[in-house]
Amino acid sequence: MQAKNWQKYVHMDATDRKILAELQSDGRLSVTELAERVNLSVSPCHRRLRALEQSGAIKRYRAQLDPGALGLNFSAIVFVTLREGDRQAVEAFEAAVAEVSQVIQAQRLFGDPDYLLHVIARDLPAFQLLYDERLSTLPGVQRLTSTLVMKSVVEDRPLPLSAK
Protein backbone atom coordinates (compact mmCIF):
# COMPACT_ATOMS: atom_id res chain seq x y z
CA MET A 1 0.00 0.00 0.00
CA GLN A 2 1.39 3.40 -0.92
CA ALA A 3 1.72 6.03 1.79
CA LYS A 4 -0.69 8.40 0.05
CA ASN A 5 -3.44 5.76 0.30
CA TRP A 6 -3.06 5.10 4.04
CA GLN A 7 -5.46 7.89 4.90
CA LYS A 8 -8.15 6.68 2.50
CA TYR A 9 -10.39 3.96 3.89
CA VAL A 10 -13.55 2.81 2.14
CA HIS A 11 -16.35 1.73 4.47
CA MET A 12 -17.87 -1.49 3.15
CA ASP A 13 -20.58 -3.81 4.32
CA ALA A 14 -20.76 -7.58 3.81
CA THR A 15 -22.43 -7.20 0.39
CA ASP A 16 -19.68 -4.89 -0.87
CA ARG A 17 -17.09 -7.43 0.32
CA LYS A 18 -18.98 -10.20 -1.54
CA ILE A 19 -18.93 -8.09 -4.72
CA LEU A 20 -15.18 -7.55 -4.38
CA ALA A 21 -14.53 -11.23 -3.65
CA GLU A 22 -16.45 -12.29 -6.76
CA LEU A 23 -14.63 -9.77 -8.93
CA GLN A 24 -11.24 -10.84 -7.58
CA SER A 25 -12.17 -14.38 -8.57
CA ASP A 26 -13.51 -13.41 -12.01
CA GLY A 27 -13.17 -9.83 -13.22
CA ARG A 28 -15.09 -10.59 -16.40
CA LEU A 29 -18.42 -11.17 -14.70
CA SER A 30 -21.29 -9.22 -16.18
CA VAL A 31 -23.28 -7.07 -13.77
CA THR A 32 -26.15 -9.55 -14.17
CA GLU A 33 -23.94 -12.51 -13.21
CA LEU A 34 -22.40 -10.54 -10.36
CA ALA A 35 -25.81 -9.52 -9.00
CA GLU A 36 -26.93 -13.14 -9.09
CA ARG A 37 -23.84 -14.33 -7.21
CA VAL A 38 -24.21 -11.74 -4.43
CA ASN A 39 -27.98 -12.09 -4.21
CA LEU A 40 -28.94 -8.58 -5.38
CA SER A 41 -31.03 -7.28 -8.24
CA VAL A 42 -29.08 -5.74 -11.13
CA SER A 43 -29.68 -2.03 -10.37
CA PRO A 44 -28.51 -2.05 -6.72
CA CYS A 45 -25.55 -4.23 -7.67
CA HIS A 46 -24.60 -1.82 -10.45
CA ARG A 47 -24.86 1.17 -8.07
CA ARG A 48 -22.63 -0.56 -5.50
CA LEU A 49 -20.14 -1.54 -8.18
CA ARG A 50 -19.90 2.05 -9.46
CA ALA A 51 -19.50 3.33 -5.88
CA LEU A 52 -16.66 0.86 -5.26
CA GLU A 53 -14.97 1.96 -8.49
CA GLN A 54 -15.39 5.67 -7.71
CA SER A 55 -14.10 5.24 -4.15
CA GLY A 56 -10.90 3.67 -5.45
CA ALA A 57 -11.54 0.29 -3.81
CA ILE A 58 -11.50 -1.13 -7.36
CA LYS A 59 -8.44 0.30 -9.09
CA ARG A 60 -8.80 -1.30 -12.54
CA TYR A 61 -9.72 -4.39 -14.49
CA ARG A 62 -7.17 -6.32 -16.53
CA ALA A 63 -6.23 -9.72 -17.91
CA GLN A 64 -3.73 -11.79 -15.95
CA LEU A 65 -1.19 -13.24 -18.36
CA ASP A 66 0.97 -16.34 -18.00
CA PRO A 67 4.64 -15.29 -18.38
CA GLY A 68 5.65 -18.82 -19.45
CA ALA A 69 3.12 -18.81 -22.27
CA LEU A 70 4.75 -15.60 -23.50
CA GLY A 71 8.28 -17.06 -23.38
CA LEU A 72 9.24 -15.24 -20.17
CA ASN A 73 10.53 -18.24 -18.24
CA PHE A 74 13.14 -16.54 -16.08
CA SER A 75 12.35 -14.65 -12.90
CA ALA A 76 14.67 -12.90 -10.46
CA ILE A 77 14.47 -10.70 -7.40
CA VAL A 78 16.93 -7.81 -7.51
CA PHE A 79 17.77 -5.78 -4.42
CA VAL A 80 18.96 -2.24 -5.09
CA THR A 81 20.95 0.02 -2.78
CA LEU A 82 21.24 3.66 -3.81
CA ARG A 83 24.33 5.83 -3.25
CA GLU A 84 22.21 8.70 -1.94
CA GLY A 85 18.79 8.68 -0.29
CA ASP A 86 17.71 12.26 -0.95
CA ARG A 87 14.48 13.12 -2.73
CA GLN A 88 16.13 13.91 -6.06
CA ALA A 89 18.03 10.59 -6.15
CA VAL A 90 14.92 8.62 -5.20
CA GLU A 91 12.77 10.36 -7.82
CA ALA A 92 15.38 9.87 -10.55
CA PHE A 93 15.76 6.17 -9.74
CA GLU A 94 11.99 5.56 -9.52
CA ALA A 95 11.30 7.34 -12.82
CA ALA A 96 14.02 5.34 -14.58
CA VAL A 97 13.04 1.95 -13.15
CA ALA A 98 9.42 2.59 -14.16
CA GLU A 99 10.63 2.65 -17.78
CA VAL A 100 12.12 -0.88 -17.63
CA SER A 101 9.31 -3.11 -18.88
CA GLN A 102 10.91 -6.29 -17.54
CA VAL A 103 10.53 -4.94 -13.98
CA ILE A 104 7.05 -6.19 -13.16
CA GLN A 105 7.10 -5.01 -9.56
CA ALA A 106 9.25 -2.47 -7.74
CA GLN A 107 8.95 -1.75 -4.04
CA ARG A 108 10.76 0.83 -1.92
CA LEU A 109 11.90 -0.65 1.39
CA PHE A 110 12.80 0.71 4.81
CA GLY A 111 16.42 0.08 5.69
CA ASP A 112 18.95 -1.65 3.51
CA PRO A 113 18.51 -2.45 0.66
CA ASP A 114 16.46 0.46 -0.65
CA TYR A 115 14.40 -1.37 -3.30
CA LEU A 116 13.17 -4.82 -4.24
CA LEU A 117 12.57 -5.43 -7.94
CA HIS A 118 10.80 -8.45 -9.41
CA VAL A 119 12.26 -8.92 -12.88
CA ILE A 120 11.27 -11.30 -15.66
CA ALA A 121 13.19 -12.24 -18.78
CA ARG A 122 13.22 -14.84 -21.52
CA ASP A 123 16.19 -16.73 -20.06
CA LEU A 124 19.45 -16.29 -18.13
CA PRO A 125 21.38 -14.62 -21.00
CA ALA A 126 18.52 -12.13 -21.49
CA PHE A 127 18.51 -11.39 -17.75
CA GLN A 128 22.29 -10.93 -17.73
CA LEU A 129 22.05 -8.45 -20.60
CA LEU A 130 19.24 -6.56 -18.83
CA TYR A 131 21.23 -6.57 -15.57
CA ASP A 132 24.43 -5.31 -17.18
CA GLU A 133 22.99 -2.79 -19.63
CA ARG A 134 19.88 -1.43 -17.90
CA LEU A 135 19.66 -2.22 -14.20
CA SER A 136 23.27 -1.46 -13.31
CA THR A 137 23.06 1.87 -15.16
CA LEU A 138 19.94 3.15 -13.40
CA PRO A 139 20.56 6.53 -11.76
CA GLY A 140 22.04 6.46 -8.28
CA VAL A 141 22.64 2.72 -8.06
CA GLN A 142 25.44 1.82 -5.67
CA ARG A 143 24.86 -1.95 -5.48
CA LEU A 144 22.66 -4.62 -7.05
CA THR A 145 22.17 -8.04 -5.52
CA SER A 146 20.04 -10.65 -7.23
CA THR A 147 18.60 -14.03 -6.50
CA LEU A 148 16.79 -16.37 -8.84
CA VAL A 149 13.19 -17.37 -8.29
CA MET A 150 12.91 -21.16 -8.14
CA LYS A 151 9.11 -21.23 -8.18
CA SER A 152 6.15 -19.10 -7.15
CA VAL A 153 4.36 -20.52 -4.13
CA VAL A 154 1.78 -17.75 -3.58
CA GLU A 155 1.03 -15.50 -6.49
CA ASP A 156 -1.59 -12.82 -7.13
CA ARG A 157 -3.62 -13.91 -4.11
CA PRO A 158 -6.93 -12.06 -3.74
CA LEU A 159 -6.91 -9.49 -0.95
CA PRO A 160 -8.51 -10.61 2.31
CA LEU A 161 -11.93 -9.00 2.65
CA SER A 162 -13.11 -10.26 6.01
CA ALA A 163 -14.11 -7.69 8.61
CA LYS A 164 -11.67 -9.26 11.12
CSV table of C-alpha atoms in Angstrom, one decimal:
chain,number,residue,atom,x,y,z
A,1,MET,CA,0.0,0.0,0.0
A,2,GLN,CA,1.4,3.4,-0.9
A,3,ALA,CA,1.7,6.0,1.8
A,4,LYS,CA,-0.7,8.4,0.1
A,5,ASN,CA,-3.4,5.8,0.3
A,6,TRP,CA,-3.1,5.1,4.0
A,7,GLN,CA,-5.5,7.9,4.9
A,8,LYS,CA,-8.2,6.7,2.5
A,9,TYR,CA,-10.4,4.0,3.9
A,10,VAL,CA,-13.5,2.8,2.1
A,11,HIS,CA,-16.3,1.7,4.5
A,12,MET,CA,-17.9,-1.5,3.1
A,13,ASP,CA,-20.6,-3.8,4.3
A,14,ALA,CA,-20.8,-7.6,3.8
A,15,THR,CA,-22.4,-7.2,0.4
A,16,ASP,CA,-19.7,-4.9,-0.9
A,17,ARG,CA,-17.1,-7.4,0.3
A,18,LYS,CA,-19.0,-10.2,-1.5
A,19,ILE,CA,-18.9,-8.1,-4.7
A,20,LEU,CA,-15.2,-7.5,-4.4
A,21,ALA,CA,-14.5,-11.2,-3.6
A,22,GLU,CA,-16.5,-12.3,-6.8
A,23,LEU,CA,-14.6,-9.8,-8.9
A,24,GLN,CA,-11.2,-10.8,-7.6
A,25,SER,CA,-12.2,-14.4,-8.6
A,26,ASP,CA,-13.5,-13.4,-12.0
A,27,GLY,CA,-13.2,-9.8,-13.2
A,28,ARG,CA,-15.1,-10.6,-16.4
A,29,LEU,CA,-18.4,-11.2,-14.7
A,30,SER,CA,-21.3,-9.2,-16.2
A,31,VAL,CA,-23.3,-7.1,-13.8
A,32,THR,CA,-26.2,-9.5,-14.2
A,33,GLU,CA,-23.9,-12.5,-13.2
A,34,LEU,CA,-22.4,-10.5,-10.4
A,35,ALA,CA,-25.8,-9.5,-9.0
A,36,GLU,CA,-26.9,-13.1,-9.1
A,37,ARG,CA,-23.8,-14.3,-7.2
A,38,VAL,CA,-24.2,-11.7,-4.4
A,39,ASN,CA,-28.0,-12.1,-4.2
A,40,LEU,CA,-28.9,-8.6,-5.4
A,41,SER,CA,-31.0,-7.3,-8.2
A,42,VAL,CA,-29.1,-5.7,-11.1
A,43,SER,CA,-29.7,-2.0,-10.4
A,44,PRO,CA,-28.5,-2.0,-6.7
A,45,CYS,CA,-25.5,-4.2,-7.7
A,46,HIS,CA,-24.6,-1.8,-10.4
A,47,ARG,CA,-24.9,1.2,-8.1
A,48,ARG,CA,-22.6,-0.6,-5.5
A,49,LEU,CA,-20.1,-1.5,-8.2
A,50,ARG,CA,-19.9,2.1,-9.5
A,51,ALA,CA,-19.5,3.3,-5.9
A,52,LEU,CA,-16.7,0.9,-5.3
A,53,GLU,CA,-15.0,2.0,-8.5
A,54,GLN,CA,-15.4,5.7,-7.7
A,55,SER,CA,-14.1,5.2,-4.2
A,56,GLY,CA,-10.9,3.7,-5.5
A,57,ALA,CA,-11.5,0.3,-3.8
A,58,ILE,CA,-11.5,-1.1,-7.4
A,59,LYS,CA,-8.4,0.3,-9.1
A,60,ARG,CA,-8.8,-1.3,-12.5
A,61,TYR,CA,-9.7,-4.4,-14.5
A,62,ARG,CA,-7.2,-6.3,-16.5
A,63,ALA,CA,-6.2,-9.7,-17.9
A,64,GLN,CA,-3.7,-11.8,-15.9
A,65,LEU,CA,-1.2,-13.2,-18.4
A,66,ASP,CA,1.0,-16.3,-18.0
A,67,PRO,CA,4.6,-15.3,-18.4
A,68,GLY,CA,5.7,-18.8,-19.5
A,69,ALA,CA,3.1,-18.8,-22.3
A,70,LEU,CA,4.8,-15.6,-23.5
A,71,GLY,CA,8.3,-17.1,-23.4
A,72,LEU,CA,9.2,-15.2,-20.2
A,73,ASN,CA,10.5,-18.2,-18.2
A,74,PHE,CA,13.1,-16.5,-16.1
A,75,SER,CA,12.3,-14.6,-12.9
A,76,ALA,CA,14.7,-12.9,-10.5
A,77,ILE,CA,14.5,-10.7,-7.4
A,78,VAL,CA,16.9,-7.8,-7.5
A,79,PHE,CA,17.8,-5.8,-4.4
A,80,VAL,CA,19.0,-2.2,-5.1
A,81,THR,CA,21.0,0.0,-2.8
A,82,LEU,CA,21.2,3.7,-3.8
A,83,ARG,CA,24.3,5.8,-3.2
A,84,GLU,CA,22.2,8.7,-1.9
A,85,GLY,CA,18.8,8.7,-0.3
A,86,ASP,CA,17.7,12.3,-1.0
A,87,ARG,CA,14.5,13.1,-2.7
A,88,GLN,CA,16.1,13.9,-6.1
A,89,ALA,CA,18.0,10.6,-6.2
A,90,VAL,CA,14.9,8.6,-5.2
A,91,GLU,CA,12.8,10.4,-7.8
A,92,ALA,CA,15.4,9.9,-10.5
A,93,PHE,CA,15.8,6.2,-9.7
A,94,GLU,CA,12.0,5.6,-9.5
A,95,ALA,CA,11.3,7.3,-12.8
A,96,ALA,CA,14.0,5.3,-14.6
A,97,VAL,CA,13.0,1.9,-13.1
A,98,ALA,CA,9.4,2.6,-14.2
A,99,GLU,CA,10.6,2.7,-17.8
A,100,VAL,CA,12.1,-0.9,-17.6
A,101,SER,CA,9.3,-3.1,-18.9
A,102,GLN,CA,10.9,-6.3,-17.5
A,103,VAL,CA,10.5,-4.9,-14.0
A,104,ILE,CA,7.0,-6.2,-13.2
A,105,GLN,CA,7.1,-5.0,-9.6
A,106,ALA,CA,9.2,-2.5,-7.7
A,107,GLN,CA,9.0,-1.7,-4.0
A,108,ARG,CA,10.8,0.8,-1.9
A,109,LEU,CA,11.9,-0.7,1.4
A,110,PHE,CA,12.8,0.7,4.8
A,111,GLY,CA,16.4,0.1,5.7
A,112,ASP,CA,18.9,-1.6,3.5
A,113,PRO,CA,18.5,-2.4,0.7
A,114,ASP,CA,16.5,0.5,-0.7
A,115,TYR,CA,14.4,-1.4,-3.3
A,116,LEU,CA,13.2,-4.8,-4.2
A,117,LEU,CA,12.6,-5.4,-7.9
A,118,HIS,CA,10.8,-8.4,-9.4
A,119,VAL,CA,12.3,-8.9,-12.9
A,120,ILE,CA,11.3,-11.3,-15.7
A,121,ALA,CA,13.2,-12.2,-18.8
A,122,ARG,CA,13.2,-14.8,-21.5
A,123,ASP,CA,16.2,-16.7,-20.1
A,124,LEU,CA,19.4,-16.3,-18.1
A,125,PRO,CA,21.4,-14.6,-21.0
A,126,ALA,CA,18.5,-12.1,-21.5
A,127,PHE,CA,18.5,-11.4,-17.7
A,128,GLN,CA,22.3,-10.9,-17.7
A,129,LEU,CA,22.0,-8.4,-20.6
A,130,LEU,CA,19.2,-6.6,-18.8
A,131,TYR,CA,21.2,-6.6,-15.6
A,132,ASP,CA,24.4,-5.3,-17.2
A,133,GLU,CA,23.0,-2.8,-19.6
A,134,ARG,CA,19.9,-1.4,-17.9
A,135,LEU,CA,19.7,-2.2,-14.2
A,136,SER,CA,23.3,-1.5,-13.3
A,137,THR,CA,23.1,1.9,-15.2
A,138,LEU,CA,19.9,3.1,-13.4
A,139,PRO,CA,20.6,6.5,-11.8
A,140,GLY,CA,22.0,6.5,-8.3
A,141,VAL,CA,22.6,2.7,-8.1
A,142,GLN,CA,25.4,1.8,-5.7
A,143,ARG,CA,24.9,-2.0,-5.5
A,144,LEU,CA,22.7,-4.6,-7.0
A,145,THR,CA,22.2,-8.0,-5.5
A,146,SER,CA,20.0,-10.6,-7.2
A,147,THR,CA,18.6,-14.0,-6.5
A,148,LEU,CA,16.8,-16.4,-8.8
A,149,VAL,CA,13.2,-17.4,-8.3
A,150,MET,CA,12.9,-21.2,-8.1
A,151,LYS,CA,9.1,-21.2,-8.2
A,152,SER,CA,6.1,-19.1,-7.1
A,153,VAL,CA,4.4,-20.5,-4.1
A,154,VAL,CA,1.8,-17.8,-3.6
A,155,GLU,CA,1.0,-15.5,-6.5
A,156,ASP,CA,-1.6,-12.8,-7.1
A,157,ARG,CA,-3.6,-13.9,-4.1
A,158,PRO,CA,-6.9,-12.1,-3.7
A,159,LEU,CA,-6.9,-9.5,-1.0
A,160,PRO,CA,-8.5,-10.6,2.3
A,161,LEU,CA,-11.9,-9.0,2.7
A,162,SER,CA,-13.1,-10.3,6.0
A,163,ALA,CA,-14.1,-7.7,8.6
A,164,LYS,CA,-11.7,-9.3,11.1
